[in-house]
CSV table of C-alpha atoms and ligand atoms in Angstrom, one decimal:
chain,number,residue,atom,x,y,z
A,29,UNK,CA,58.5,-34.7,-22.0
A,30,UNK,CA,59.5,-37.8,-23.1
A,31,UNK,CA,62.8,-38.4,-25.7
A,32,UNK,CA,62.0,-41.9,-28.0
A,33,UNK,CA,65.2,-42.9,-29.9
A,34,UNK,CA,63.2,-46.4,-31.4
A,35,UNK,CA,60.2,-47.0,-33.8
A,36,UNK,CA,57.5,-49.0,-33.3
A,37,UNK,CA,55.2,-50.9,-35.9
A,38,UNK,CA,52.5,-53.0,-34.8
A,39,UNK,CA,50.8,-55.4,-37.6
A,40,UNK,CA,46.8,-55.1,-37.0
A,41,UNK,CA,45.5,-56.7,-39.8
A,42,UNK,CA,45.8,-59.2,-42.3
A,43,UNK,CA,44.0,-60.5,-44.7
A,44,UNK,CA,42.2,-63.8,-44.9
A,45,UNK,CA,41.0,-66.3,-48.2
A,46,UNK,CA,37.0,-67.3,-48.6
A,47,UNK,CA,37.3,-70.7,-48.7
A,48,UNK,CA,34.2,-70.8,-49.4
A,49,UNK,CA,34.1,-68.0,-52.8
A,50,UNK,CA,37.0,-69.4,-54.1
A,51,UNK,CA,36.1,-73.2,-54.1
A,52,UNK,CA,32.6,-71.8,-55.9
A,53,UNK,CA,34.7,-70.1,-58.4
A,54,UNK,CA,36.6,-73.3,-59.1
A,55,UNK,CA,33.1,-75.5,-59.4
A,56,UNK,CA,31.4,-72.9,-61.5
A,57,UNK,CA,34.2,-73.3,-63.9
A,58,UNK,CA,35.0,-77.1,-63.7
A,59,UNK,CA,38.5,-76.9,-62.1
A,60,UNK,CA,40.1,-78.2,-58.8
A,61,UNK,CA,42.7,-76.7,-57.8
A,62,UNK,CA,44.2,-75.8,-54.2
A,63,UNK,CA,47.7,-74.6,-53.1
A,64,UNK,CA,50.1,-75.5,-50.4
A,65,UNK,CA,50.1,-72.3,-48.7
A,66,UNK,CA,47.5,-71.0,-45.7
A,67,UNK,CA,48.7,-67.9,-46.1
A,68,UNK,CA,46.0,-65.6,-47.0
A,69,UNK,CA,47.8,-62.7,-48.8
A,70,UNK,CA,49.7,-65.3,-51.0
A,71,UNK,CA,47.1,-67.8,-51.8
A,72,UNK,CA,44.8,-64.2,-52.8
A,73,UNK,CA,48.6,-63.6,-55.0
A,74,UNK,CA,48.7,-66.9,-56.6
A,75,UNK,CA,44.7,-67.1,-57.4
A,76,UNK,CA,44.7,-63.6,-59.2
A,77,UNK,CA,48.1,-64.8,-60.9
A,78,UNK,CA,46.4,-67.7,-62.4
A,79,UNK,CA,43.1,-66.5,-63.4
A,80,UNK,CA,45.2,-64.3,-65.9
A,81,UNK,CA,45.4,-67.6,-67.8
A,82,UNK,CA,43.1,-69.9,-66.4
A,83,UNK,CA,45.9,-72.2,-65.4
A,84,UNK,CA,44.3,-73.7,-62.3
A,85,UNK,CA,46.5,-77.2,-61.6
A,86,UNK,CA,48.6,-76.0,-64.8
A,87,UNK,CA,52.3,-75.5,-64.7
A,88,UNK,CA,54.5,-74.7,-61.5
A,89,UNK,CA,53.2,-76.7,-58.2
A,90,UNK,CA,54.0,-74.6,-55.3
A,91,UNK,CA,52.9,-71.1,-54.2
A,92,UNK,CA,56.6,-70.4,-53.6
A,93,UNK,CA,57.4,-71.5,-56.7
A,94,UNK,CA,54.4,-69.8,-58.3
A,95,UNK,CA,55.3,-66.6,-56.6
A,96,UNK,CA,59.3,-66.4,-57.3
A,97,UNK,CA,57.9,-66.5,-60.8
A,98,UNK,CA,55.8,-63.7,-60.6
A,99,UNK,CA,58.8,-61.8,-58.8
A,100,UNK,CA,60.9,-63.1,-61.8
A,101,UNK,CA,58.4,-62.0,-64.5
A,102,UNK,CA,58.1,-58.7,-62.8
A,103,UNK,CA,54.1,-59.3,-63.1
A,104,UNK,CA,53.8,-56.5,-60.2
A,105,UNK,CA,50.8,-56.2,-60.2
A,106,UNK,CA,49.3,-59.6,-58.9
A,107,UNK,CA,51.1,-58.4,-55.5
A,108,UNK,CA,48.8,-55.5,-55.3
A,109,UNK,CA,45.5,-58.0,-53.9
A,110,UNK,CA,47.7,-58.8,-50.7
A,111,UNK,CA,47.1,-56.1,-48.2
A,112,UNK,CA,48.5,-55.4,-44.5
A,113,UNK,CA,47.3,-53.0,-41.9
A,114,UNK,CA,49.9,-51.9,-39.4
A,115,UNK,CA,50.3,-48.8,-36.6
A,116,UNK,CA,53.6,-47.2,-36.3
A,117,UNK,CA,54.6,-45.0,-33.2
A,118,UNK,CA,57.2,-43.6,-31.8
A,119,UNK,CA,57.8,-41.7,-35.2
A,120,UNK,CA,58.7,-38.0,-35.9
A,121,UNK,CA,56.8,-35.5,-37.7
A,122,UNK,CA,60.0,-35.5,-40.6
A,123,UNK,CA,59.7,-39.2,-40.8
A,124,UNK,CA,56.1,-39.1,-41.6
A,125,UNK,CA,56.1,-36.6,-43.7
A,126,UNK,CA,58.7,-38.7,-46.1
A,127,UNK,CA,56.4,-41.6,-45.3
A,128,UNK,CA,53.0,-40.1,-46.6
A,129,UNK,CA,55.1,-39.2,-50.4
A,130,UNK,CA,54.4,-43.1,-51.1
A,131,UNK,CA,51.0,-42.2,-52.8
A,132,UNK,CA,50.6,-45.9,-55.3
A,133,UNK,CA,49.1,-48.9,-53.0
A,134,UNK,CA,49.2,-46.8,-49.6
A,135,UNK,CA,46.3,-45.7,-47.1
A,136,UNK,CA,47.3,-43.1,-43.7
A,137,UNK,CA,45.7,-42.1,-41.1
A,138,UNK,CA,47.3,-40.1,-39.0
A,139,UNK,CA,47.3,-38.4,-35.3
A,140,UNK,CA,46.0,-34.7,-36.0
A,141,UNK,CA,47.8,-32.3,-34.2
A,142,UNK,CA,44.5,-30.0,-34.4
A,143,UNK,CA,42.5,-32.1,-32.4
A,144,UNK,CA,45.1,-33.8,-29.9
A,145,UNK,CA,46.8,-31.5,-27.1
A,146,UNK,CA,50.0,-32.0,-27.4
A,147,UNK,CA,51.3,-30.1,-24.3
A,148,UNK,CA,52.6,-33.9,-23.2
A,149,UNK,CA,54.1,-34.9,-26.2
A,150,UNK,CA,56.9,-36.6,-26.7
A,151,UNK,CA,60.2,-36.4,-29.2
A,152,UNK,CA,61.8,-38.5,-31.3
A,153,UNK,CA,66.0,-37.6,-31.0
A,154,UNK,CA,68.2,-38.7,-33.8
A,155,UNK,CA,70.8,-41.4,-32.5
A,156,UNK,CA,73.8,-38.9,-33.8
A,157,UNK,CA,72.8,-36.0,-31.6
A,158,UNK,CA,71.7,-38.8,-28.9
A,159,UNK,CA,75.2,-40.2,-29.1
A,160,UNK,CA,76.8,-36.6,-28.3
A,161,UNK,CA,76.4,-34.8,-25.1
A,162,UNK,CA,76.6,-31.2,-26.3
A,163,UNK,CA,74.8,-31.6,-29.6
A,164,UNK,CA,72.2,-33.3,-26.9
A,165,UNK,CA,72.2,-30.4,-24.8
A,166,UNK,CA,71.2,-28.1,-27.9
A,167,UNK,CA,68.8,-30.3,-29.3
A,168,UNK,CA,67.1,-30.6,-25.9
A,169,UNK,CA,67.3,-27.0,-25.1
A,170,UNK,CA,65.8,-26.3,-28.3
A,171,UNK,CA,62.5,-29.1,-27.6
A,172,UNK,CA,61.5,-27.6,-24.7
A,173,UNK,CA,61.9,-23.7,-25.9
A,174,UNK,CA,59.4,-24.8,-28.7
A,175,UNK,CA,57.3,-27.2,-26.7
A,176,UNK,CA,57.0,-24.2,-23.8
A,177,UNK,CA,56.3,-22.1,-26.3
A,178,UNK,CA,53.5,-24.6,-27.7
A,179,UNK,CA,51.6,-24.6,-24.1
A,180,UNK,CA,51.8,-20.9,-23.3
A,181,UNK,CA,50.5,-20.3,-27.3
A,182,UNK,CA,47.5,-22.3,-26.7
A,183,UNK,CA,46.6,-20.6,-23.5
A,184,UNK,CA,47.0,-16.9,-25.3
A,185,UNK,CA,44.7,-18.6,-28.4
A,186,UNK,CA,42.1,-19.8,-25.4
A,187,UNK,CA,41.7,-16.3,-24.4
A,188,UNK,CA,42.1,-15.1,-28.0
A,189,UNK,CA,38.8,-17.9,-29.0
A,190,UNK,CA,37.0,-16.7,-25.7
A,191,UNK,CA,33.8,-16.0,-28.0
A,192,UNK,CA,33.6,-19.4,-29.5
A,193,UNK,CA,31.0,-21.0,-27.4
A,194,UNK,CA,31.9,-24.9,-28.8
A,195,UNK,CA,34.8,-25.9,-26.2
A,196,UNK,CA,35.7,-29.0,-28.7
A,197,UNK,CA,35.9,-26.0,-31.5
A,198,UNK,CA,37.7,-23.2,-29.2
A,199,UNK,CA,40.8,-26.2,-28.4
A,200,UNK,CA,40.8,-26.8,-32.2
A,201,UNK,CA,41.4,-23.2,-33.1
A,202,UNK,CA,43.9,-23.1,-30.6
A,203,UNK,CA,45.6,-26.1,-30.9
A,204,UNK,CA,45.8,-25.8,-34.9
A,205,UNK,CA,47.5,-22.1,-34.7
A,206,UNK,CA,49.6,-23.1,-31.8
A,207,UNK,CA,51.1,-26.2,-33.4
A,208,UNK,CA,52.9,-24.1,-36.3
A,209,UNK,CA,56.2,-24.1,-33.3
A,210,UNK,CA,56.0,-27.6,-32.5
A,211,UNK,CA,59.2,-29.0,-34.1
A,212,UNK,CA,59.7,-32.1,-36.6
A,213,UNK,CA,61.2,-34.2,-33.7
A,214,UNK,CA,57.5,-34.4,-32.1
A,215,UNK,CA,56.0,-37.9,-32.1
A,216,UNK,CA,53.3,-39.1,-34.0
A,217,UNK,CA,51.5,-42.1,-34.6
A,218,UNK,CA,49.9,-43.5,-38.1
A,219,UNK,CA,48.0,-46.0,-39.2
A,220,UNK,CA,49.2,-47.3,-42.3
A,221,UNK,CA,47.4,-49.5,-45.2
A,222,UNK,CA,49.5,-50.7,-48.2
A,223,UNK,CA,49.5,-54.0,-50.7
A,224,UNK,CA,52.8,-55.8,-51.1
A,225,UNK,CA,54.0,-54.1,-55.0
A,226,UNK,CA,53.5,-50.7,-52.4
A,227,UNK,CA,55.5,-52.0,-49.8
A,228,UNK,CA,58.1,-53.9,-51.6
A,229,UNK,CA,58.6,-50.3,-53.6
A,230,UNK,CA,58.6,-48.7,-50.2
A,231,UNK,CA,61.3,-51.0,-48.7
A,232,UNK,CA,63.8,-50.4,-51.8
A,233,UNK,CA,63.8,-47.0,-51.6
A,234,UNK,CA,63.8,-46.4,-48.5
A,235,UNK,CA,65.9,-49.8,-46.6
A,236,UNK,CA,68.4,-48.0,-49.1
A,237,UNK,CA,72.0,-46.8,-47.6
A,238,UNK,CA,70.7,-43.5,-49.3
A,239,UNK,CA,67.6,-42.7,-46.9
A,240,UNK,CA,66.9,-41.3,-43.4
A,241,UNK,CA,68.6,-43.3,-40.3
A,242,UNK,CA,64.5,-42.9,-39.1
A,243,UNK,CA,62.7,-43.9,-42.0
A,244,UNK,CA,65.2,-46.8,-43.2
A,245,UNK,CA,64.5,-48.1,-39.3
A,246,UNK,CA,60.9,-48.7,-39.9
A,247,UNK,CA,61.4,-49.9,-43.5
A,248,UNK,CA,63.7,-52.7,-42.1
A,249,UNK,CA,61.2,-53.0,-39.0
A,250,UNK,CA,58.0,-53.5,-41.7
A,251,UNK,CA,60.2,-56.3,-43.7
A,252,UNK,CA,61.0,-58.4,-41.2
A,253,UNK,CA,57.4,-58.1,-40.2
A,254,UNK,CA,56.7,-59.2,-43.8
A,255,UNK,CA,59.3,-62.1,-44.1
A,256,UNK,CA,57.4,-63.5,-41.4
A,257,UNK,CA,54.3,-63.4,-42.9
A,258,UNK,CA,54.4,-63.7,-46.5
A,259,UNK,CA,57.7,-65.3,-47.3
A,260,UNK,CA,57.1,-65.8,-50.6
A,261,UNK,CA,56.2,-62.2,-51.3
A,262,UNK,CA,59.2,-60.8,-49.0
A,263,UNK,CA,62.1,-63.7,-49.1
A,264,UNK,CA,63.9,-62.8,-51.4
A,265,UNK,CA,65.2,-59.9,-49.4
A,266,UNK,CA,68.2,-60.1,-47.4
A,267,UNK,CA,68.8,-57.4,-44.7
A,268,UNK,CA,72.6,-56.6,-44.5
A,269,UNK,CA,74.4,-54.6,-41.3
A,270,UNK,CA,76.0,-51.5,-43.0
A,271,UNK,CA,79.9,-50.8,-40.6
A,272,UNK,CA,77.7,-47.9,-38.8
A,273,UNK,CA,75.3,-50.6,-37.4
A,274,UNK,CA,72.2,-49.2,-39.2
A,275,UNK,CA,70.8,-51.8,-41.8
A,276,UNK,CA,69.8,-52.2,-45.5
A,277,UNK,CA,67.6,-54.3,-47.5
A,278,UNK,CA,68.7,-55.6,-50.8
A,279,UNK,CA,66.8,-58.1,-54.0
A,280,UNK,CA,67.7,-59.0,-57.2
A,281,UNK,CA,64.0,-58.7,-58.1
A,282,UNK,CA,63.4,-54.7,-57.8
A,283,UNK,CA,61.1,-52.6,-59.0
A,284,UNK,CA,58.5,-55.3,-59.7
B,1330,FAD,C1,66.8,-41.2,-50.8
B,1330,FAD,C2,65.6,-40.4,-51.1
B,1330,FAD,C3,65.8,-39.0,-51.1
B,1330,FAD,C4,64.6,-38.2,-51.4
B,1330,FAD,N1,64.8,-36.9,-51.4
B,1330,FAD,C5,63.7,-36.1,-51.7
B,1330,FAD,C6,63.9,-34.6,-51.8
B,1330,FAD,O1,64.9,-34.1,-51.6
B,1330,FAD,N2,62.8,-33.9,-52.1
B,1330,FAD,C7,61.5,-34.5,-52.3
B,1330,FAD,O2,60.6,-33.8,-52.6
B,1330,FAD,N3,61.4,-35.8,-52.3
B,1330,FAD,C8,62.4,-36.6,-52.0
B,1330,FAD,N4,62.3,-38.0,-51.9
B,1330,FAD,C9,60.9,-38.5,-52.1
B,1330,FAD,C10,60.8,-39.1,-53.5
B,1330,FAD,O3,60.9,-38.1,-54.5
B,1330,FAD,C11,59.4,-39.7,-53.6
B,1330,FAD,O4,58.4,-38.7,-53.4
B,1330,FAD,C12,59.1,-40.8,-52.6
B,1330,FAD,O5,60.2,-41.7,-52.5
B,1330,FAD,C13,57.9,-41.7,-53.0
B,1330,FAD,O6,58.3,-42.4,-54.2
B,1330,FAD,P1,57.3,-42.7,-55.4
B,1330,FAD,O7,56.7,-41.4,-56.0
B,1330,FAD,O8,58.1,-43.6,-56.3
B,1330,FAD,O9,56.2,-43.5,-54.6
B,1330,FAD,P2,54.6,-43.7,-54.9
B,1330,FAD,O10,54.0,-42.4,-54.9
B,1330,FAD,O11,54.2,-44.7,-54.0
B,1330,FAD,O12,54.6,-44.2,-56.4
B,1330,FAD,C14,55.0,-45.5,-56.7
B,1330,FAD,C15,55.3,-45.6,-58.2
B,1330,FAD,O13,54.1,-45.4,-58.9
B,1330,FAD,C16,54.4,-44.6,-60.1
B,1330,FAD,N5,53.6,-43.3,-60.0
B,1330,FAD,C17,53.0,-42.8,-58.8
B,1330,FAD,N6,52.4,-41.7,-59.1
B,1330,FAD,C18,52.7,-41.4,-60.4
B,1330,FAD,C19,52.3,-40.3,-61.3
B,1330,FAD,N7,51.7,-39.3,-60.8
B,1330,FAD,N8,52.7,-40.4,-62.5
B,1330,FAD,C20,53.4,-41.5,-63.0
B,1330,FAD,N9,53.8,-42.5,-62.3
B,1330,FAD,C21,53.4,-42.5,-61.0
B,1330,FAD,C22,55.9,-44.4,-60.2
B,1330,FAD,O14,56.4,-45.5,-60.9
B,1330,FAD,C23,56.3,-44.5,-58.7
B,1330,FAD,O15,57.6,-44.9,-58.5
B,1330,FAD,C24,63.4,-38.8,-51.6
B,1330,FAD,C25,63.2,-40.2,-51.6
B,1330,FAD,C26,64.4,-41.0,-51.3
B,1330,FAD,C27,64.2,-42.5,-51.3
């Protein structure tokens, strides 16, 4: 049994432009336009912006520029074309379950406890028991009662599934009764899909002082992720160091 105190997100995917598509857009129409950015998820941003009003080579020059305006204008929903893939471990059960509540803009899919043994999984142990050695000592004592209990559960439902002559189906009836004692502490991993207006919602409410230590982690984790890569989308955060040492992230341009 393992104890994992930090999250882990790992960008997979991005998206890219069509050169190609685009600059037959632009011909079919009699325009020539191109931006300054060869970021995919803002130059995808700035065209869907500006065939709103046909303003190819009209009006503000740069995709920053162009973008702060959207952010400005609270034209939300030209962020929802950019899109990121990313894979988060290291993550309780409790945080996804808050996770998974983001419904507009988001995609999950996520480790099934039905399918996957979890007889050597791991726990994810909040840093103010961690930073206590008898609320520790509980919190420990209590994992492996419920994890034991886990193992010697899906051997009784084994025996109890005897009948079932599919072994694939026989582990999944086991595995799915058994899992009903495995605490929210155990680790999970999900693969997460969301546009930018999703994830710029997602980082306000919960890189807020008011949400989970976990969740606020990974929502601090993603935006620094997305300051790197779309800094027009995501720069006008700033991530400020609370006196406990956990982190927030704060705009002027919310809810847009
Ligand atoms: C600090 C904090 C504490 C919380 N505590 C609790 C709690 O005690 N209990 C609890 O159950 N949840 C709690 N939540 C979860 C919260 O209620 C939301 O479910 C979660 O934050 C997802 O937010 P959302 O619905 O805005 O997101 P999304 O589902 O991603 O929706 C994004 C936006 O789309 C719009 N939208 C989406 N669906 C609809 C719809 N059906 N109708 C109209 N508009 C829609 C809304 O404008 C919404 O804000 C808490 C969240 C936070 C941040």
């Amino acid at each position: 049994m393992k104890i994992v105190r930090e999250p882990r997100v790992y960008l997979v995917g991005r998206q890219h432009t069509d050169a190609d598509g685009l600059e037959r857009f632009l011909t079919d129409h009699g325009l020539s336009w191109t931006t300054d950015t060869e970021v995919g998820a803002e130059t995808l941003c700035e065209t869907a912006g500006r065939v709103c009003y046909m303003s190819f080579g009209k009006g503000r020059k740069t995709n920053r520029e162009y973008l702060r305006h959207i952010l400005e204008s609270a034209h939300g929903s030209v962020l929802e074309h950019a899109t990121w893939n990313f894979i988060i471990t290291g993550v309780s059960r409790s945080f996804t379950h808050e996770l998974v509540r983001h419904r507009a803009g988001f995609g999950y899919s996520q480790l099934s406890q039905r399918y996957v043994d979890e007889s050597t999984a791991d726990f994810v142990e909040p840093d103010a028991i961690a930073a206590d050695p008898e609320l520790h000592a509980i919190w420990e004592e209590s994992i492996r009662q419920s994890h034991a209990a886990y193992c010697r559960l899906v051997e009784g439902l084994a025996r109890h599934y005897a009948a079932e002559p599919d072994p694939t189906q026989r582990r999944k009836l086991a595995r799915q009764a058994a899992r009903s004692v495995l605490p929210n502490a155990t680790e999970t991993k999900i693969f997460v899909t969301a546009n930018a207006r999703a994830l710029r919602h997602f980082v306000e409410s919960r890189g807020h002082e008011f949400a989970d230590i976990e969740i606020r982690r990974v929502a601090i984790a993603l935006l620094r992720i997305l300051q790197r890569e779309a800094p027009g989308l995501f720069g006008d955060y700033t991530i400020v160091a609370l006196p406990d040492g956990t982190e927030v992230a704060r705009t002027e341009y919310r809810k847009v």
